[in-house]
Amino acid sequence: MQIRPVEKTVLAQATSDGAGVSLNRSLGTAVLDALDPFLLLDEFRSDDSADYIGGFPDHPHRGIETVTYMLAGAMGHGDNQGNTGKLRPGDVQWMTAGRGIIHSEMPEQEEGLMWGFQLWVNLAAKEKMRDPRYQEIKSADIPTVVRDDGVSVRVIAGEVDGTVGAVMEIEVDPTYLDVAVPPGAEFVHPLPAGHNAFCYVFEGSAVIGEGNPPTSRGTLVVLGPGDAARIAGGTEPARVLLIAGRPHNEPIVKYGPFVMNTPEEIVQAIDDFQAGRF
Ligand code: FE2
């Protein structure tokens, strides 16, 4: 079995989005524009409400999926089709925007720690104008695989030791794992050969691949080709997102929250949004 090597290491950059929410962006920047089919990865983590209280008021999406994974705090959600929900620690919302949705994501707390991630997954050309869809998974419904060596994996999407993830029927056949690795243990996970893959370390430090120095918190690691990802514990307990998916190999034209294949489709998206057709 060939362990996937480290192809690139990217430190998350501090930025802000929405109505002044502070976040760290590791994918979707000048350093790493996209990793087909993934377009963006943000980590928001602060116990200062000034960093998150503005939230993400009403905004549109077309052509992508947005995946929110909460670790701490509470985030409310509502859209222009009457859907509402609340994300609590450990919950996941996998939203397929398709042809269009206008939604808001607002904190439902005025103090305390708010911590989580948002990932954007591109849709293939033939799926960009599909009906919107939500998969809202409560923390208790996300299976956890615990191995004898102390490795513990929350299976959000994909499969580990025969345990199938909570999120199903996503076009890019994604792997989305929250992997906790204690010092001295390792997690080796086979991935489909054609899938692009990355790790994001969000607690402690871990060795990604083989023979590399430890990667510390707030770092994204792009994996090269091979049979399996390897995450090994460092000197302190680590938690790492392992994310992979089938690339579309199609042109990407981005304009803010709209991601299409051609400039003409972006113009159409703006027209449709402004005319109230979302
Ligand atoms: Fe959004």
CSV table of C-alpha atoms and ligand atoms in Angstrom, one decimal:
chain,number,residue,atom,x,y,z
A,1,MET,CA,0.0,0.0,0.0
A,2,GLN,CA,1.4,3.4,-1.0
A,3,ILE,CA,0.9,6.1,1.6
A,4,ARG,CA,-0.1,9.4,0.0
A,5,PRO,CA,2.8,11.9,0.3
A,6,VAL,CA,2.4,15.5,1.3
A,7,GLU,CA,2.2,17.6,-1.8
A,8,LYS,CA,1.7,21.0,-0.3
A,9,THR,CA,1.3,22.6,3.2
A,10,VAL,CA,-0.8,25.7,3.6
A,11,LEU,CA,-1.1,27.8,6.8
A,12,ALA,CA,-4.7,29.1,7.3
A,13,GLN,CA,-4.9,32.9,6.8
A,14,ALA,CA,-6.9,35.2,9.1
A,15,THR,CA,-9.7,37.0,7.2
A,16,SER,CA,-13.3,37.9,7.7
A,17,ASP,CA,-16.5,37.2,5.9
A,18,GLY,CA,-20.3,37.7,6.3
A,19,ALA,CA,-21.0,40.7,8.6
A,20,GLY,CA,-17.5,40.8,10.1
A,21,VAL,CA,-17.0,37.2,11.2
A,22,SER,CA,-13.3,36.5,11.9
A,23,LEU,CA,-12.1,33.2,10.5
A,24,ASN,CA,-9.1,31.3,9.2
A,25,ARG,CA,-9.2,30.3,5.6
A,26,SER,CA,-6.9,27.6,4.3
A,27,LEU,CA,-8.6,26.8,1.0
A,28,GLY,CA,-10.0,29.4,-1.4
A,29,THR,CA,-7.1,31.8,-1.2
A,30,ALA,CA,-4.3,33.1,-3.5
A,31,VAL,CA,-2.1,30.4,-2.0
A,32,LEU,CA,-4.5,27.5,-2.7
A,33,ASP,CA,-7.3,28.6,-4.9
A,34,ALA,CA,-9.2,25.2,-5.1
A,35,LEU,CA,-8.6,21.5,-4.8
A,36,ASP,CA,-11.1,20.1,-7.2
A,37,PRO,CA,-13.9,19.5,-6.2
A,38,PHE,CA,-13.3,21.6,-3.0
A,39,LEU,CA,-13.4,25.3,-3.2
A,40,LEU,CA,-13.1,26.7,0.3
A,41,LEU,CA,-12.4,25.7,3.9
A,42,ASP,CA,-12.9,28.2,6.8
A,43,GLU,CA,-12.4,27.6,10.5
A,44,PHE,CA,-14.2,30.0,12.8
A,45,ARG,CA,-13.0,29.8,16.4
A,46,SER,CA,-13.3,32.5,19.0
A,47,ASP,CA,-14.6,33.1,22.5
A,48,ASP,CA,-14.9,36.8,21.8
A,49,SER,CA,-18.4,37.5,20.6
A,50,ALA,CA,-17.2,40.5,18.6
A,51,ASP,CA,-15.5,38.0,16.3
A,52,TYR,CA,-18.8,36.2,15.4
A,53,ILE,CA,-21.8,38.1,16.6
A,54,GLY,CA,-22.5,39.7,13.1
A,55,GLY,CA,-23.0,36.2,11.6
A,56,PHE,CA,-23.7,35.7,7.9
A,57,PRO,CA,-27.0,37.5,7.1
A,58,ASP,CA,-29.0,36.7,4.0
A,59,HIS,CA,-26.8,35.8,1.1
A,60,PRO,CA,-27.3,33.6,-2.0
A,61,HIS,CA,-25.6,30.5,-3.3
A,62,ARG,CA,-25.7,28.8,-6.7
A,63,GLY,CA,-23.7,25.9,-8.2
A,64,ILE,CA,-22.2,24.5,-5.0
A,65,GLU,CA,-22.7,22.7,-1.7
A,66,THR,CA,-21.9,24.3,1.7
A,67,VAL,CA,-21.0,22.0,4.6
A,68,THR,CA,-21.1,23.3,8.1
A,69,TYR,CA,-19.6,21.3,11.0
A,70,MET,CA,-19.9,22.7,14.5
A,71,LEU,CA,-17.6,21.9,17.3
A,72,ALA,CA,-18.8,24.5,19.9
A,73,GLY,CA,-21.5,27.0,20.2
A,74,ALA,CA,-24.9,27.3,18.4
A,75,MET,CA,-25.7,28.6,14.9
A,76,GLY,CA,-29.1,29.2,13.6
A,77,HIS,CA,-30.0,28.8,10.0
A,78,GLY,CA,-32.9,30.0,7.8
A,79,ASP,CA,-33.6,30.3,4.1
A,80,ASN,CA,-36.0,31.8,1.6
A,81,GLN,CA,-37.8,28.5,1.2
A,82,GLY,CA,-38.9,28.4,4.8
A,83,ASN,CA,-36.3,26.0,6.0
A,84,THR,CA,-35.0,26.7,9.5
A,85,GLY,CA,-32.6,24.8,11.8
A,86,LYS,CA,-30.1,25.1,14.5
A,87,LEU,CA,-26.6,23.6,14.6
A,88,ARG,CA,-25.2,22.6,18.0
A,89,PRO,CA,-21.8,21.1,18.9
A,90,GLY,CA,-21.1,18.0,16.7
A,91,ASP,CA,-23.9,18.7,14.2
A,92,VAL,CA,-23.4,18.8,10.5
A,93,GLN,CA,-25.4,20.6,7.8
A,94,TRP,CA,-24.7,19.5,4.2
A,95,MET,CA,-26.6,22.0,2.0
A,96,THR,CA,-26.8,21.4,-1.8
A,97,ALA,CA,-27.6,24.9,-3.1
A,98,GLY,CA,-28.2,23.8,-6.7
A,99,ARG,CA,-29.9,26.4,-8.8
A,100,GLY,CA,-30.2,28.8,-5.9
A,101,ILE,CA,-30.9,29.5,-2.3
A,102,ILE,CA,-30.8,32.6,-0.1
A,103,HIS,CA,-30.0,31.8,3.4
A,104,SER,CA,-28.6,33.2,6.7
A,105,GLU,CA,-26.3,31.6,9.2
A,106,MET,CA,-26.5,33.5,12.5
A,107,PRO,CA,-25.0,32.8,16.0
A,108,GLU,CA,-27.6,31.9,18.6
A,109,GLN,CA,-25.4,32.9,21.5
A,110,GLU,CA,-24.1,36.2,22.7
A,111,GLU,CA,-21.0,34.9,24.5
A,112,GLY,CA,-18.8,31.9,24.8
A,113,LEU,CA,-16.8,29.8,22.3
A,114,MET,CA,-18.0,29.5,18.7
A,115,TRP,CA,-16.0,26.9,16.8
A,116,GLY,CA,-16.6,25.1,13.6
A,117,PHE,CA,-15.9,24.7,9.9
A,118,GLN,CA,-17.4,25.6,6.6
A,119,LEU,CA,-16.4,23.6,3.5
A,120,TRP,CA,-17.6,24.4,-0.1
A,121,VAL,CA,-17.9,21.5,-2.5
A,122,ASN,CA,-18.3,22.2,-6.2
A,123,LEU,CA,-21.2,20.7,-8.2
A,124,ALA,CA,-20.7,19.2,-11.6
A,125,ALA,CA,-22.1,21.1,-14.6
A,126,LYS,CA,-25.0,18.8,-14.8
A,127,GLU,CA,-25.9,19.2,-11.1
A,128,LYS,CA,-25.5,23.0,-10.8
A,129,MET,CA,-29.1,23.8,-11.6
A,130,ARG,CA,-30.6,20.9,-9.6
A,131,ASP,CA,-33.2,21.4,-6.8
A,132,PRO,CA,-31.7,22.6,-3.5
A,133,ARG,CA,-31.5,19.9,-0.7
A,134,TYR,CA,-30.4,19.8,2.9
A,135,GLN,CA,-29.0,17.0,5.0
A,136,GLU,CA,-29.1,18.0,8.6
A,137,ILE,CA,-27.4,15.5,10.9
A,138,LYS,CA,-27.5,15.7,14.7
A,139,SER,CA,-24.3,14.9,16.5
A,140,ALA,CA,-25.8,11.7,18.0
A,141,ASP,CA,-26.5,10.4,14.5
A,142,ILE,CA,-22.9,10.7,13.4
A,143,PRO,CA,-21.3,7.3,13.9
A,144,THR,CA,-18.0,7.1,15.8
A,145,VAL,CA,-15.5,4.3,15.2
A,146,VAL,CA,-13.2,3.7,18.2
A,147,ARG,CA,-10.1,1.5,17.7
A,148,ASP,CA,-8.1,-0.4,20.3
A,149,ASP,CA,-5.2,1.9,19.9
A,150,GLY,CA,-7.3,4.9,21.0
A,151,VAL,CA,-7.9,6.3,17.5
A,152,SER,CA,-11.4,7.7,17.3
A,153,VAL,CA,-13.1,8.7,14.1
A,154,ARG,CA,-16.4,10.6,13.6
A,155,VAL,CA,-17.6,9.4,10.2
A,156,ILE,CA,-19.5,12.3,8.7
A,157,ALA,CA,-19.2,11.0,5.1
A,158,GLY,CA,-17.4,7.9,3.7
A,159,GLU,CA,-16.7,4.6,5.4
A,160,VAL,CA,-14.3,3.4,8.2
A,161,ASP,CA,-14.1,-0.2,9.3
A,162,GLY,CA,-17.4,-1.0,7.7
A,163,THR,CA,-19.2,2.0,9.4
A,164,VAL,CA,-20.9,4.2,6.8
A,165,GLY,CA,-21.1,7.9,7.3
A,166,ALA,CA,-24.2,9.9,8.1
A,167,VAL,CA,-24.2,12.0,5.0
A,168,MET,CA,-25.3,10.1,1.9
A,169,GLU,CA,-25.9,10.4,-1.8
A,170,ILE,CA,-23.4,13.3,-2.5
A,171,GLU,CA,-22.3,13.5,-6.0
A,172,VAL,CA,-18.5,13.6,-5.4
A,173,ASP,CA,-18.6,10.5,-3.2
A,174,PRO,CA,-16.9,12.4,-0.4
A,175,THR,CA,-14.9,11.3,2.6
A,176,TYR,CA,-15.3,13.7,5.5
A,177,LEU,CA,-13.8,12.3,8.7
A,178,ASP,CA,-13.0,13.9,12.1
A,179,VAL,CA,-10.0,11.9,13.3
A,180,ALA,CA,-8.7,12.0,16.8
A,181,VAL,CA,-5.2,10.4,17.1
A,182,PRO,CA,-3.4,10.0,20.4
A,183,PRO,CA,0.4,10.1,20.6
A,184,GLY,CA,2.0,6.9,19.4
A,185,ALA,CA,-1.1,5.8,17.4
A,186,GLU,CA,-1.7,6.1,13.7
A,187,PHE,CA,-4.7,6.1,11.3
A,188,VAL,CA,-4.2,4.7,7.8
A,189,HIS,CA,-7.2,5.1,5.6
A,190,PRO,CA,-7.6,3.9,2.0
A,191,LEU,CA,-8.9,6.5,-0.4
A,192,PRO,CA,-10.1,6.0,-4.0
A,193,ALA,CA,-7.2,6.5,-6.4
A,194,GLY,CA,-8.7,9.3,-8.4
A,195,HIS,CA,-9.9,11.4,-5.5
A,196,ASN,CA,-8.2,14.6,-4.4
A,197,ALA,CA,-7.6,14.7,-0.6
A,198,PHE,CA,-6.4,16.9,2.1
A,199,CYS,CA,-6.0,17.0,5.9
A,200,TYR,CA,-6.6,19.9,8.2
A,201,VAL,CA,-5.1,19.8,11.6
A,202,PHE,CA,-7.3,21.6,14.2
A,203,GLU,CA,-6.0,20.4,17.5
A,204,GLY,CA,-2.5,19.5,18.7
A,205,SER,CA,-0.1,18.2,16.0
A,206,ALA,CA,0.1,15.1,13.8
A,207,VAL,CA,2.5,13.6,11.3
A,208,ILE,CA,0.8,13.5,7.9
A,209,GLY,CA,2.2,10.9,5.5
A,210,GLU,CA,5.5,9.2,6.3
A,211,GLY,CA,8.8,10.7,7.5
A,212,ASN,CA,7.5,14.2,7.7
A,213,PRO,CA,7.8,16.7,10.6
A,214,PRO,CA,4.6,17.1,12.7
A,215,THR,CA,2.0,19.5,11.3
A,216,SER,CA,0.5,21.8,13.8
A,217,ARG,CA,-3.0,23.2,14.3
A,218,GLY,CA,-4.4,25.6,11.7
A,219,THR,CA,-2.6,23.9,8.8
A,220,LEU,CA,-4.0,22.3,5.7
A,221,VAL,CA,-2.0,19.5,4.0
A,222,VAL,CA,-2.7,18.5,0.4
A,223,LEU,CA,-2.1,14.8,-0.2
A,224,GLY,CA,-0.5,13.5,-3.4
A,225,PRO,CA,-1.4,10.4,-5.3
A,226,GLY,CA,-1.3,7.0,-3.6
A,227,ASP,CA,-3.5,4.3,-2.0
A,228,ALA,CA,-4.1,5.6,1.6
A,229,ALA,CA,-3.9,8.6,3.8
A,230,ARG,CA,-1.8,8.3,7.0
A,231,ILE,CA,-2.2,10.4,10.1
A,232,ALA,CA,0.1,9.6,13.0
A,233,GLY,CA,0.0,11.1,16.5
A,234,GLY,CA,2.6,13.6,17.5
A,235,THR,CA,3.7,14.6,21.1
A,236,GLU,CA,0.2,15.7,22.0
A,237,PRO,CA,-3.3,14.4,21.1
A,238,ALA,CA,-4.3,15.6,17.6
A,239,ARG,CA,-7.6,16.1,15.8
A,240,VAL,CA,-7.6,16.3,12.0
A,241,LEU,CA,-10.2,16.6,9.3
A,242,LEU,CA,-9.6,14.1,6.5
A,243,ILE,CA,-11.5,15.2,3.4
A,244,ALA,CA,-11.5,13.7,-0.1
A,245,GLY,CA,-13.7,13.6,-3.2
A,246,ARG,CA,-13.9,12.9,-6.9
A,247,PRO,CA,-12.8,15.9,-9.0
A,248,HIS,CA,-15.0,17.2,-11.7
A,249,ASN,CA,-12.2,18.3,-14.1
A,250,GLU,CA,-14.4,21.1,-15.4
A,251,PRO,CA,-13.8,24.9,-15.7
A,252,ILE,CA,-14.5,26.9,-12.5
A,253,VAL,CA,-15.8,30.4,-12.8
A,254,LYS,CA,-16.3,32.0,-9.3
A,255,TYR,CA,-18.1,35.2,-8.4
A,256,GLY,CA,-18.6,35.4,-4.6
A,257,PRO,CA,-21.2,32.8,-3.7
A,258,PHE,CA,-21.9,31.8,-7.2
A,259,VAL,CA,-19.7,29.1,-8.8
A,260,MET,CA,-20.4,28.1,-12.4
A,261,ASN,CA,-18.6,26.8,-15.5
A,262,THR,CA,-18.7,29.9,-17.7
A,263,PRO,CA,-18.8,33.7,-17.3
A,264,GLU,CA,-22.3,33.6,-19.1
A,265,GLU,CA,-23.7,31.4,-16.4
A,266,ILE,CA,-22.4,33.9,-13.7
A,267,VAL,CA,-24.2,36.7,-15.5
A,268,GLN,CA,-27.3,34.6,-15.6
A,269,ALA,CA,-27.0,33.8,-11.8
A,270,ILE,CA,-26.7,37.6,-11.0
A,271,ASP,CA,-29.7,38.3,-13.3
A,272,ASP,CA,-31.8,35.6,-11.7
A,273,PHE,CA,-30.8,36.7,-8.1
A,274,GLN,CA,-31.6,40.3,-8.8
A,275,ALA,CA,-34.9,39.4,-10.4
A,276,GLY,CA,-36.0,37.4,-7.4
A,277,ARG,CA,-35.8,34.0,-9.2
A,278,PHE,CA,-33.9,32.2,-6.5
B,1,FE2,FE,-23.9,30.5,3.0
